[in-house]
Amino acid sequence: MNKNRVRGILSAVFATIFMGSLGVFVKNLSISPIVITFFRLFIAAVLIFFTILIKGKIKELKNMPSKELFLSGFSLSANIVFYIIAIQKTSMSNAVFLLYLGPIFASLIAFLFLGESLRGIDILSLLMALAGILFMLKFKFNIGKEELSGIVCGVLAGISYGVLIVSNRMIKQDVHLLIRGFYQFVIGFLILLPMCISLFKVDIILENIKVLLAIGFINGFLGITLMFNAIKNLKSVEYGVFSYLEVAYAVLFGVIFFSETVDIFKIIGGIFILFAGLLQVLKTHKITYKENFLKSRQEIDP
């Protein structure tokens, strides 16, 4: 397989594992979700800064961030905030479903405006992943007038997620992963800072500092950085398919750590998402095989 595509697939798989584990840390954490998100981005920014320092790439930070980097940093924080509000204002099923309309939105935008191809197998795998989400939610949705604000925020969360994917695809390939990650984390936590000031409770934060550090390292530094790398090396629709694994992993962690039950709907949903990912892997293998075949023919026929 093409090394970049393999790197992208592996990054997507591990990114969804790390980000899907967020519930393990926040399940019994009595801190505002916005504050948790702030520390998730702030700690990740600090860690990635020291990584840049160790790798001797500090000079690259002097380059002014592009408008695509600013857009991706803004959409990163907007996505998290709108998703949190959606969870608070409407049902979890509504919030999750609306959030994961984002990859579909990103795939269409990338197809229409970035010239990315959208093959039949891409559409099929995306629909299979979406079907997997619907099974996991048991096709249950609660939409009432009192939940309208939550629905709106869920839609905005999905749109901002789509913008995050597309804007990362628009960043120049020569911008190092660490540099793009650092600026997006910094822009993200600076946007959240004004909302966090009134929510900071020093005693509670100090009491839970180990958990916050774990969230910053695992769900922020590792999870989001790998997500950026996956988006960089995969087409929008390809990353969109693999992103649905996050929900499957979240369910799995719930079973392992909190003895949550698994029913036939969750099993079917997980199978749909797994097969959607496998379709993308098979497509990658087929494309690479075709490229190698054509290359060998060119070498034989001058």
PDB file of C-alpha atoms in Angstrom:
ATOM      1  CA  MET A   1       0.000   0.000   0.000  1.00  0.00           C
ATOM      2  CA  ASN A   2       0.988   3.655  -0.439  1.00  0.00           C
ATOM      3  CA  LYS A   3       2.875   4.619   2.732  1.00  0.00           C
ATOM      4  CA  ASN A   4       0.945   7.851   3.263  1.00  0.00           C
ATOM      5  CA  ARG A   5      -2.401   6.091   2.985  1.00  0.00           C
ATOM      6  CA  VAL A   6      -1.299   3.339   5.371  1.00  0.00           C
ATOM      7  CA  ARG A   7      -0.056   6.011   7.776  1.00  0.00           C
ATOM      8  CA  GLY A   8      -3.400   7.773   7.463  1.00  0.00           C
ATOM      9  CA  ILE A   9      -5.434   4.619   8.119  1.00  0.00           C
ATOM     10  CA  LEU A  10      -3.359   3.638  11.158  1.00  0.00           C
ATOM     11  CA  SER A  11      -3.552   7.193  12.506  1.00  0.00           C
ATOM     12  CA  ALA A  12      -7.343   7.212  12.085  1.00  0.00           C
ATOM     13  CA  VAL A  13      -7.760   3.868  13.878  1.00  0.00           C
ATOM     14  CA  PHE A  14      -5.593   4.850  16.846  1.00  0.00           C
ATOM     15  CA  ALA A  15      -7.039   8.374  16.957  1.00  0.00           C
ATOM     16  CA  THR A  16     -10.549   6.974  17.347  1.00  0.00           C
ATOM     17  CA  ILE A  17      -9.345   4.620  20.090  1.00  0.00           C
ATOM     18  CA  PHE A  18      -7.801   7.475  22.078  1.00  0.00           C
ATOM     19  CA  MET A  19     -10.703   9.872  21.541  1.00  0.00           C
ATOM     20  CA  GLY A  20     -13.294   7.163  22.142  1.00  0.00           C
ATOM     21  CA  SER A  21     -11.768   6.580  25.588  1.00  0.00           C
ATOM     22  CA  LEU A  22     -12.773  10.072  26.779  1.00  0.00           C
ATOM     23  CA  GLY A  23     -15.819   8.691  28.593  1.00  0.00           C
ATOM     24  CA  VAL A  24     -13.568   6.528  30.774  1.00  0.00           C
ATOM     25  CA  PHE A  25     -12.023   9.687  32.257  1.00  0.00           C
ATOM     26  CA  VAL A  26     -15.025  12.034  32.412  1.00  0.00           C
ATOM     27  CA  LYS A  27     -17.733   9.566  33.482  1.00  0.00           C
ATOM     28  CA  ASN A  28     -17.512  10.563  37.162  1.00  0.00           C
ATOM     29  CA  LEU A  29     -15.643  13.862  36.814  1.00  0.00           C
ATOM     30  CA  SER A  30     -17.463  16.788  38.459  1.00  0.00           C
ATOM     31  CA  ILE A  31     -15.943  19.560  36.329  1.00  0.00           C
ATOM     32  CA  SER A  32     -17.614  21.676  33.640  1.00  0.00           C
ATOM     33  CA  PRO A  33     -17.254  20.079  30.175  1.00  0.00           C
ATOM     34  CA  ILE A  34     -15.951  23.406  28.846  1.00  0.00           C
ATOM     35  CA  VAL A  35     -13.178  23.443  31.463  1.00  0.00           C
ATOM     36  CA  ILE A  36     -12.328  19.826  30.637  1.00  0.00           C
ATOM     37  CA  THR A  37     -12.097  20.734  26.963  1.00  0.00           C
ATOM     38  CA  PHE A  38      -9.900  23.747  27.772  1.00  0.00           C
ATOM     39  CA  PHE A  39      -7.418  21.551  29.647  1.00  0.00           C
ATOM     40  CA  ARG A  40      -7.616  18.922  26.930  1.00  0.00           C
ATOM     41  CA  LEU A  41      -6.413  21.481  24.368  1.00  0.00           C
ATOM     42  CA  PHE A  42      -4.091  23.461  26.674  1.00  0.00           C
ATOM     43  CA  ILE A  43      -2.168  20.420  27.935  1.00  0.00           C
ATOM     44  CA  ALA A  44      -1.966  19.064  24.388  1.00  0.00           C
ATOM     45  CA  ALA A  45      -0.545  22.418  23.204  1.00  0.00           C
ATOM     46  CA  VAL A  46       2.127  22.355  25.948  1.00  0.00           C
ATOM     47  CA  LEU A  47       3.101  18.749  25.125  1.00  0.00           C
ATOM     48  CA  ILE A  48       3.265  19.379  21.409  1.00  0.00           C
ATOM     49  CA  PHE A  49       5.358  22.535  22.018  1.00  0.00           C
ATOM     50  CA  PHE A  50       7.989  20.523  23.905  1.00  0.00           C
ATOM     51  CA  THR A  51       7.906  17.888  21.147  1.00  0.00           C
ATOM     52  CA  ILE A  52       8.600  20.629  18.590  1.00  0.00           C
ATOM     53  CA  LEU A  53      11.444  21.891  20.814  1.00  0.00           C
ATOM     54  CA  ILE A  54      13.007  18.421  21.114  1.00  0.00           C
ATOM     55  CA  LYS A  55      12.747  17.808  17.360  1.00  0.00           C
ATOM     56  CA  GLY A  56      14.436  21.150  16.622  1.00  0.00           C
ATOM     57  CA  LYS A  57      11.531  22.595  14.642  1.00  0.00           C
ATOM     58  CA  ILE A  58      11.001  25.681  16.824  1.00  0.00           C
ATOM     59  CA  LYS A  59      11.956  28.009  13.947  1.00  0.00           C
ATOM     60  CA  GLU A  60       8.948  26.799  11.957  1.00  0.00           C
ATOM     61  CA  LEU A  61       6.634  28.338  14.563  1.00  0.00           C
ATOM     62  CA  LYS A  62       7.750  31.796  13.425  1.00  0.00           C
ATOM     63  CA  ASN A  63       5.801  31.401  10.204  1.00  0.00           C
ATOM     64  CA  MET A  64       2.436  33.140  10.435  1.00  0.00           C
ATOM     65  CA  PRO A  65      -0.442  30.614  10.593  1.00  0.00           C
ATOM     66  CA  SER A  66      -2.467  30.461   7.391  1.00  0.00           C
ATOM     67  CA  LYS A  67      -6.166  31.298   7.261  1.00  0.00           C
ATOM     68  CA  GLU A  68      -6.840  27.560   6.927  1.00  0.00           C
ATOM     69  CA  LEU A  69      -5.045  26.965  10.237  1.00  0.00           C
ATOM     70  CA  PHE A  70      -7.075  29.685  11.948  1.00  0.00           C
ATOM     71  CA  LEU A  71     -10.270  28.246  10.501  1.00  0.00           C
ATOM     72  CA  SER A  72      -9.410  24.730  11.675  1.00  0.00           C
ATOM     73  CA  GLY A  73      -8.510  25.967  15.181  1.00  0.00           C
ATOM     74  CA  PHE A  74     -11.780  27.872  15.414  1.00  0.00           C
ATOM     75  CA  SER A  75     -13.823  24.943  14.108  1.00  0.00           C
ATOM     76  CA  LEU A  76     -12.086  22.592  16.576  1.00  0.00           C
ATOM     77  CA  SER A  77     -13.232  24.593  19.606  1.00  0.00           C
ATOM     78  CA  ALA A  78     -16.646  25.379  18.063  1.00  0.00           C
ATOM     79  CA  ASN A  79     -17.240  21.691  17.391  1.00  0.00           C
ATOM     80  CA  ILE A  80     -16.529  20.714  20.988  1.00  0.00           C
ATOM     81  CA  VAL A  81     -18.580  23.549  22.522  1.00  0.00           C
ATOM     82  CA  PHE A  82     -21.633  23.016  20.292  1.00  0.00           C
ATOM     83  CA  TYR A  83     -21.475  19.263  20.909  1.00  0.00           C
ATOM     84  CA  ILE A  84     -21.388  19.780  24.674  1.00  0.00           C
ATOM     85  CA  ILE A  85     -24.381  22.118  24.523  1.00  0.00           C
ATOM     86  CA  ALA A  86     -26.249  19.678  22.282  1.00  0.00           C
ATOM     87  CA  ILE A  87     -25.673  16.893  24.828  1.00  0.00           C
ATOM     88  CA  GLN A  88     -27.007  19.146  27.593  1.00  0.00           C
ATOM     89  CA  LYS A  89     -30.046  20.412  25.671  1.00  0.00           C
ATOM     90  CA  THR A  90     -31.214  17.314  23.822  1.00  0.00           C
ATOM     91  CA  SER A  91     -30.867  13.540  23.999  1.00  0.00           C
ATOM     92  CA  MET A  92     -27.492  11.842  23.567  1.00  0.00           C
ATOM     93  CA  SER A  93     -28.789  10.003  20.500  1.00  0.00           C
ATOM     94  CA  ASN A  94     -29.776  13.255  18.802  1.00  0.00           C
ATOM     95  CA  ALA A  95     -26.429  14.867  19.635  1.00  0.00           C
ATOM     96  CA  VAL A  96     -24.338  11.912  18.401  1.00  0.00           C
ATOM     97  CA  PHE A  97     -26.303  11.486  15.170  1.00  0.00           C
ATOM     98  CA  LEU A  98     -26.138  15.203  14.300  1.00  0.00           C
ATOM     99  CA  LEU A  99     -22.415  15.367  15.126  1.00  0.00           C
ATOM    100  CA  TYR A 100     -21.635  12.491  12.781  1.00  0.00           C
ATOM    101  CA  LEU A 101     -23.384  14.148   9.884  1.00  0.00           C
ATOM    102  CA  GLY A 102     -20.137  16.163   9.819  1.00  0.00           C
ATOM    103  CA  PRO A 103     -18.075  13.620   7.833  1.00  0.00           C
ATOM    104  CA  ILE A 104     -20.837  13.418   5.208  1.00  0.00           C
ATOM    105  CA  PHE A 105     -20.907  17.208   4.980  1.00  0.00           C
ATOM    106  CA  ALA A 106     -17.089  17.259   4.667  1.00  0.00           C
ATOM    107  CA  SER A 107     -17.136  14.606   1.922  1.00  0.00           C
ATOM    108  CA  LEU A 108     -19.609  16.598  -0.162  1.00  0.00           C
ATOM    109  CA  ILE A 109     -17.711  19.882   0.285  1.00  0.00           C
ATOM    110  CA  ALA A 110     -14.392  18.221  -0.616  1.00  0.00           C
ATOM    111  CA  PHE A 111     -16.014  16.653  -3.698  1.00  0.00           C
ATOM    112  CA  LEU A 112     -17.595  19.910  -4.879  1.00  0.00           C
ATOM    113  CA  PHE A 113     -14.846  22.399  -4.083  1.00  0.00           C
ATOM    114  CA  LEU A 114     -11.558  20.530  -3.525  1.00  0.00           C
ATOM    115  CA  GLY A 115     -11.806  18.153  -6.453  1.00  0.00           C
ATOM    116  CA  GLU A 116     -11.639  15.000  -4.316  1.00  0.00           C
ATOM    117  CA  SER A 117     -13.105  11.932  -5.982  1.00  0.00           C
ATOM    118  CA  LEU A 118     -16.185  10.279  -4.547  1.00  0.00           C
ATOM    119  CA  ARG A 119     -16.380   6.673  -5.717  1.00  0.00           C
ATOM    120  CA  GLY A 120     -19.294   4.299  -5.336  1.00  0.00           C
ATOM    121  CA  ILE A 121     -17.391   2.343  -2.703  1.00  0.00           C
ATOM    122  CA  ASP A 122     -16.847   5.587  -0.752  1.00  0.00           C
ATOM    123  CA  ILE A 123     -20.566   6.347  -0.709  1.00  0.00           C
ATOM    124  CA  LEU A 124     -21.389   2.752   0.242  1.00  0.00           C
ATOM    125  CA  SER A 125     -18.902   2.672   3.129  1.00  0.00           C
ATOM    126  CA  LEU A 126     -20.080   6.077   4.391  1.00  0.00           C
ATOM    127  CA  LEU A 127     -23.716   4.936   4.343  1.00  0.00           C
ATOM    128  CA  MET A 128     -22.762   1.679   6.090  1.00  0.00           C
ATOM    129  CA  ALA A 129     -20.984   3.625   8.838  1.00  0.00           C
ATOM    130  CA  LEU A 130     -23.989   5.922   9.244  1.00  0.00           C
ATOM    131  CA  ALA A 131     -26.271   2.869   9.402  1.00  0.00           C
ATOM    132  CA  GLY A 132     -24.007   1.494  12.132  1.00  0.00           C
ATOM    133  CA  ILE A 133     -24.543   4.668  14.174  1.00  0.00           C
ATOM    134  CA  LEU A 134     -28.314   4.387  13.712  1.00  0.00           C
ATOM    135  CA  PHE A 135     -28.295   0.793  14.952  1.00  0.00           C
ATOM    136  CA  MET A 136     -26.240   1.740  17.994  1.00  0.00           C
ATOM    137  CA  LEU A 137     -28.778   4.470  18.774  1.00  0.00           C
ATOM    138  CA  LYS A 138     -31.604   1.938  18.191  1.00  0.00           C
ATOM    139  CA  PHE A 139     -33.181   4.405  15.743  1.00  0.00           C
ATOM    140  CA  LYS A 140     -34.558   6.359  18.704  1.00  0.00           C
ATOM    141  CA  PHE A 141     -34.800  10.127  18.419  1.00  0.00           C
ATOM    142  CA  ASN A 142     -36.565  12.601  20.670  1.00  0.00           C
ATOM    143  CA  ILE A 143     -37.403  15.859  18.948  1.00  0.00           C
ATOM    144  CA  GLY A 144     -39.656  18.312  20.729  1.00  0.00           C
ATOM    145  CA  LYS A 145     -40.041  22.070  20.846  1.00  0.00           C
ATOM    146  CA  GLU A 146     -38.167  22.251  24.151  1.00  0.00           C
ATOM    147  CA  GLU A 147     -35.174  20.539  22.520  1.00  0.00           C
ATOM    148  CA  LEU A 148     -34.971  22.871  19.519  1.00  0.00           C
ATOM    149  CA  SER A 149     -31.896  24.742  20.817  1.00  0.00           C
ATOM    150  CA  GLY A 150     -30.132  21.399  21.355  1.00  0.00           C
ATOM    151  CA  ILE A 151     -30.997  20.268  17.837  1.00  0.00           C
ATOM    152  CA  VAL A 152     -29.658  23.535  16.400  1.00  0.00           C
ATOM    153  CA  CYS A 153     -26.415  23.159  18.373  1.00  0.00           C
ATOM    154  CA  GLY A 154     -26.151  19.531  17.229  1.00  0.00           C
ATOM    155  CA  VAL A 155     -26.415  20.657  13.612  1.00  0.00           C
ATOM    156  CA  LEU A 156     -23.776  23.343  14.246  1.00  0.00           C
ATOM    157  CA  ALA A 157     -21.554  20.695  15.887  1.00  0.00           C
ATOM    158  CA  GLY A 158     -21.865  18.531  12.761  1.00  0.00           C
ATOM    159  CA  ILE A 159     -21.148  21.465  10.442  1.00  0.00           C
ATOM    160  CA  SER A 160     -18.117  22.584  12.479  1.00  0.00           C
ATOM    161  CA  TYR A 161     -16.827  18.997  12.488  1.00  0.00           C
ATOM    162  CA  GLY A 162     -17.152  18.945   8.706  1.00  0.00           C
ATOM    163  CA  VAL A 163     -15.371  22.311   8.448  1.00  0.00           C
ATOM    164  CA  LEU A 164     -12.603  20.966  10.711  1.00  0.00           C
ATOM    165  CA  ILE A 165     -12.019  18.046   8.345  1.00  0.00           C
ATOM    166  CA  VAL A 166     -12.129  20.162   5.172  1.00  0.00           C
ATOM    167  CA  SER A 167      -9.989  23.012   6.559  1.00  0.00           C
ATOM    168  CA  ASN A 168      -7.319  20.506   7.596  1.00  0.00           C
ATOM    169  CA  ARG A 169      -7.365  19.077   4.078  1.00  0.00           C
ATOM    170  CA  MET A 170      -6.794  22.622   2.762  1.00  0.00           C
ATOM    171  CA  ILE A 171      -3.650  23.219   4.851  1.00  0.00           C
ATOM    172  CA  LYS A 172      -0.513  22.941   2.718  1.00  0.00           C
ATOM    173  CA  GLN A 173       1.127  19.524   2.817  1.00  0.00           C
ATOM    174  CA  ASP A 174       4.528  21.029   3.658  1.00  0.00           C
ATOM    175  CA  VAL A 175       3.225  22.364   6.998  1.00  0.00           C
ATOM    176  CA  HIS A 176       4.563  19.865   9.533  1.00  0.00           C
ATOM    177  CA  LEU A 177       2.019  17.881  11.554  1.00  0.00           C
ATOM    178  CA  LEU A 178       3.402  19.223  14.852  1.00  0.00           C
ATOM    179  CA  ILE A 179       3.208  22.848  13.675  1.00  0.00           C
ATOM    180  CA  ARG A 180      -0.371  22.583  12.428  1.00  0.00           C
ATOM    181  CA  GLY A 181      -1.358  20.736  15.588  1.00  0.00           C
ATOM    182  CA  PHE A 182       0.237  23.298  17.902  1.00  0.00           C
ATOM    183  CA  TYR A 183      -1.510  26.275  16.297  1.00  0.00           C
ATOM    184  CA  GLN A 184      -4.879  24.535  16.240  1.00  0.00           C
ATOM    185  CA  PHE A 185      -4.606  23.622  19.931  1.00  0.00           C
ATOM    186  CA  VAL A 186      -3.551  27.162  20.873  1.00  0.00           C
ATOM    187  CA  ILE A 187      -6.311  28.818  18.844  1.00  0.00           C
ATOM    188  CA  GLY A 188      -8.801  26.340  20.312  1.00  0.00           C
ATOM    189  CA  PHE A 189      -7.987  26.888  23.989  1.00  0.00           C
ATOM    190  CA  LEU A 190      -7.684  30.681  23.577  1.00  0.00           C
ATOM    191  CA  ILE A 191     -11.229  30.780  22.171  1.00  0.00           C
ATOM    192  CA  LEU A 192     -12.459  28.755  25.172  1.00  0.00           C
ATOM    193  CA  LEU A 193     -10.513  30.768  27.765  1.00  0.00           C
ATOM    194  CA  PRO A 194     -13.093  33.586  28.238  1.00  0.00           C
ATOM    195  CA  MET A 195     -15.846  31.010  28.900  1.00  0.00           C
ATOM    196  CA  CYS A 196     -13.645  29.127  31.375  1.00  0.00           C
ATOM    197  CA  ILE A 197     -12.623  32.025  33.633  1.00  0.00           C
ATOM    198  CA  SER A 198     -15.880  32.073  35.590  1.00  0.00           C
ATOM    199  CA  LEU A 199     -15.948  28.254  35.746  1.00  0.00           C
ATOM    200  CA  PHE A 200     -12.457  27.713  37.203  1.00  0.00           C
ATOM    201  CA  LYS A 201     -12.521  26.210  40.692  1.00  0.00           C
ATOM    202  CA  VAL A 202      -8.924  25.750  41.781  1.00  0.00           C
ATOM    203  CA  ASP A 203      -9.593  23.228  44.550  1.00  0.00           C
ATOM    204  CA  ILE A 204     -11.628  20.934  42.263  1.00  0.00           C
ATOM    205  CA  ILE A 205      -9.061  21.234  39.461  1.00  0.00           C
ATOM    206  CA  LEU A 206      -6.163  20.370  41.799  1.00  0.00           C
ATOM    207  CA  GLU A 207      -8.160  17.441  43.162  1.00  0.00           C
ATOM    208  CA  ASN A 208      -8.591  16.043  39.645  1.00  0.00           C
ATOM    209  CA  ILE A 209      -5.299  17.189  38.110  1.00  0.00           C
ATOM    210  CA  LYS A 210      -4.114  13.628  37.335  1.00  0.00           C
ATOM    211  CA  VAL A 211      -7.284  12.903  35.362  1.00  0.00           C
ATOM    212  CA  LEU A 212      -7.038  16.241  33.511  1.00  0.00           C
ATOM    213  CA  LEU A 213      -3.408  15.500  32.615  1.00  0.00           C
ATOM    214  CA  ALA A 214      -4.447  12.062  31.319  1.00  0.00           C
ATOM    215  CA  ILE A 215      -7.213  13.642  29.217  1.00  0.00           C
ATOM    216  CA  GLY A 216      -4.784  16.224  27.826  1.00  0.00           C
ATOM    217  CA  PHE A 217      -2.234  13.551  26.917  1.00  0.00           C
ATOM    218  CA  ILE A 218      -4.439  10.691  25.684  1.00  0.00           C
ATOM    219  CA  ASN A 219      -7.555  12.440  24.314  1.00  0.00           C
ATOM    220  CA  GLY A 220      -5.816  15.648  23.298  1.00  0.00           C
ATOM    221  CA  PHE A 221      -2.159  15.258  22.395  1.00  0.00           C
ATOM    222  CA  LEU A 222      -2.398  11.676  21.072  1.00  0.00           C
ATOM    223  CA  GLY A 223      -6.017  11.545  19.895  1.00  0.00           C
ATOM    224  CA  ILE A 224      -6.402  14.885  18.133  1.00  0.00           C
ATOM    225  CA  THR A 225      -2.831  14.963  16.753  1.00  0.00           C
ATOM    226  CA  LEU A 226      -3.341  11.533  15.189  1.00  0.00           C
ATOM    227  CA  MET A 227      -6.691  12.746  13.844  1.00  0.00           C
ATOM    228  CA  PHE A 228      -4.902  15.647  12.124  1.00  0.00           C
ATOM    229  CA  ASN A 229      -2.376  13.206  10.648  1.00  0.00           C
ATOM    230  CA  ALA A 230      -5.178  10.938   9.400  1.00  0.00           C
ATOM    231  CA  ILE A 231      -6.984  13.855   7.759  1.00  0.00           C
ATOM    232  CA  LYS A 232      -3.703  14.993   6.165  1.00  0.00           C
ATOM    233  CA  ASN A 233      -3.063  11.589   4.550  1.00  0.00           C
ATOM    234  CA  LEU A 234      -6.612  10.490   3.683  1.00  0.00           C
ATOM    235  CA  LYS A 235      -9.377  11.984   1.582  1.00  0.00           C
ATOM    236  CA  SER A 236     -12.233  13.573   3.504  1.00  0.00           C
ATOM    237  CA  VAL A 237     -14.620  10.690   2.778  1.00  0.00           C
ATOM    238  CA  GLU A 238     -11.999   8.122   3.784  1.00  0.00           C
ATOM    239  CA  TYR A 239     -11.322   9.763   7.120  1.00  0.00           C
ATOM    240  CA  GLY A 240     -15.079  10.248   7.561  1.00  0.00           C
ATOM    241  CA  VAL A 241     -15.648   6.496   7.412  1.00  0.00           C
ATOM    242  CA  PHE A 242     -12.924   5.690   9.945  1.00  0.00           C
ATOM    243  CA  SER A 243     -14.105   8.465  12.301  1.00  0.00           C
ATOM    244  CA  TYR A 244     -17.257   6.435  13.022  1.00  0.00           C
ATOM    245  CA  LEU A 245     -15.062   3.892  14.812  1.00  0.00           C
ATOM    246  CA  GLU A 246     -14.916   6.351  17.713  1.00  0.00           C
ATOM    247  CA  VAL A 247     -18.523   5.568  18.635  1.00  0.00           C
ATOM    248  CA  ALA A 248     -17.879   1.819  18.496  1.00  0.00           C
ATOM    249  CA  TYR A 249     -14.824   2.181  20.731  1.00  0.00           C
ATOM    250  CA  ALA A 250     -16.775   4.393  23.158  1.00  0.00           C
ATOM    251  CA  VAL A 251     -19.391   1.637  23.483  1.00  0.00           C
ATOM    252  CA  LEU A 252     -16.650  -0.984  23.949  1.00  0.00           C
ATOM    253  CA  PHE A 253     -14.966   1.038  26.706  1.00  0.00           C
ATOM    254  CA  GLY A 254     -18.330   1.452  28.399  1.00  0.00           C
ATOM    255  CA  VAL A 255     -18.720  -2.324  28.486  1.00  0.00           C
ATOM    256  CA  ILE A 256     -15.165  -2.928  29.745  1.00  0.00           C
ATOM    257  CA  PHE A 257     -14.938  -0.225  32.412  1.00  0.00           C
ATOM    258  CA  PHE A 258     -18.547   0.388  33.464  1.00  0.00           C
ATOM    259  CA  SER A 259     -20.203  -2.986  32.798  1.00  0.00           C
ATOM    260  CA  GLU A 260     -22.629  -1.410  30.345  1.00  0.00           C
ATOM    261  CA  THR A 261     -24.794  -3.899  28.484  1.00  0.00           C
ATOM    262  CA  VAL A 262     -24.376  -4.909  24.866  1.00  0.00           C
ATOM    263  CA  ASP A 263     -27.487  -5.746  22.865  1.00  0.00           C
ATOM    264  CA  ILE A 264     -28.072  -6.963  19.325  1.00  0.00           C
ATOM    265  CA  PHE A 265     -28.446  -3.375  18.026  1.00  0.00           C
ATOM    266  CA  LYS A 266     -24.964  -2.398  19.254  1.00  0.00           C
ATOM    267  CA  ILE A 267     -23.450  -5.578  17.829  1.00  0.00           C
ATOM    268  CA  ILE A 268     -25.044  -5.019  14.404  1.00  0.00           C
ATOM    269  CA  GLY A 269     -24.010  -1.349  14.501  1.00  0.00           C
ATOM    270  CA  GLY A 270     -20.411  -2.300  15.300  1.00  0.00           C
ATOM    271  CA  ILE A 271     -20.351  -4.821  12.445  1.00  0.00           C
ATOM    272  CA  PHE A 272     -21.627  -2.202   9.973  1.00  0.00           C
ATOM    273  CA  ILE A 273     -18.936   0.280  11.060  1.00  0.00           C
ATOM    274  CA  LEU A 274     -16.229  -2.404  10.940  1.00  0.00           C
ATOM    275  CA  PHE A 275     -17.177  -3.468   7.409  1.00  0.00           C
ATOM    276  CA  ALA A 276     -17.287   0.172   6.303  1.00  0.00           C
ATOM    277  CA  GLY A 277     -13.670   0.531   7.437  1.00  0.00           C
ATOM    278  CA  LEU A 278     -12.676  -2.730   5.773  1.00  0.00           C
ATOM    279  CA  LEU A 279     -14.143  -1.500   2.475  1.00  0.00           C
ATOM    280  CA  GLN A 280     -11.846   1.523   2.643  1.00  0.00           C
ATOM    281  CA  VAL A 281      -8.837  -0.685   3.385  1.00  0.00           C
ATOM    282  CA  LEU A 282      -9.711  -2.943   0.416  1.00  0.00           C
ATOM    283  CA  LYS A 283     -10.136   0.105  -1.795  1.00  0.00           C
ATOM    284  CA  THR A 284      -6.706   1.365  -0.754  1.00  0.00           C
ATOM    285  CA  HIS A 285      -5.167  -2.038  -1.530  1.00  0.00           C
ATOM    286  CA  LYS A 286      -6.868  -2.126  -4.944  1.00  0.00           C
ATOM    287  CA  ILE A 287      -5.726   1.395  -5.851  1.00  0.00           C
ATOM    288  CA  THR A 288      -2.136   0.661  -4.763  1.00  0.00           C
ATOM    289  CA  TYR A 289      -2.109  -2.621  -6.724  1.00  0.00           C
ATOM    290  CA  LYS A 290      -3.338  -0.794  -9.830  1.00  0.00           C
ATOM    291  CA  GLU A 291      -0.710   1.949  -9.426  1.00  0.00           C
ATOM    292  CA  ASN A 292       2.094  -0.623  -9.024  1.00  0.00           C
ATOM    293  CA  PHE A 293       0.830  -2.583 -12.049  1.00  0.00           C
ATOM    294  CA  LEU A 294       0.804   0.526 -14.260  1.00  0.00           C
ATOM    295  CA  LYS A 295       4.245   1.508 -12.973  1.00  0.00           C
ATOM    296  CA  SER A 296       5.655  -1.936 -13.827  1.00  0.00           C
ATOM    297  CA  ARG A 297       4.116  -1.755 -17.313  1.00  0.00           C
ATOM    298  CA  GLN A 298       5.762   1.616 -17.910  1.00  0.00           C
ATOM    299  CA  GLU A 299       9.124   0.186 -16.862  1.00  0.00           C
ATOM    300  CA  ILE A 300       8.723  -2.754 -19.279  1.00  0.00           C
ATOM    301  CA  ASP A 301       7.375  -0.678 -22.188  1.00  0.00           C
ATOM    302  CA  PRO A 302       9.714   2.295 -22.791  1.00  0.00           C
TER     303      PRO A 302
END
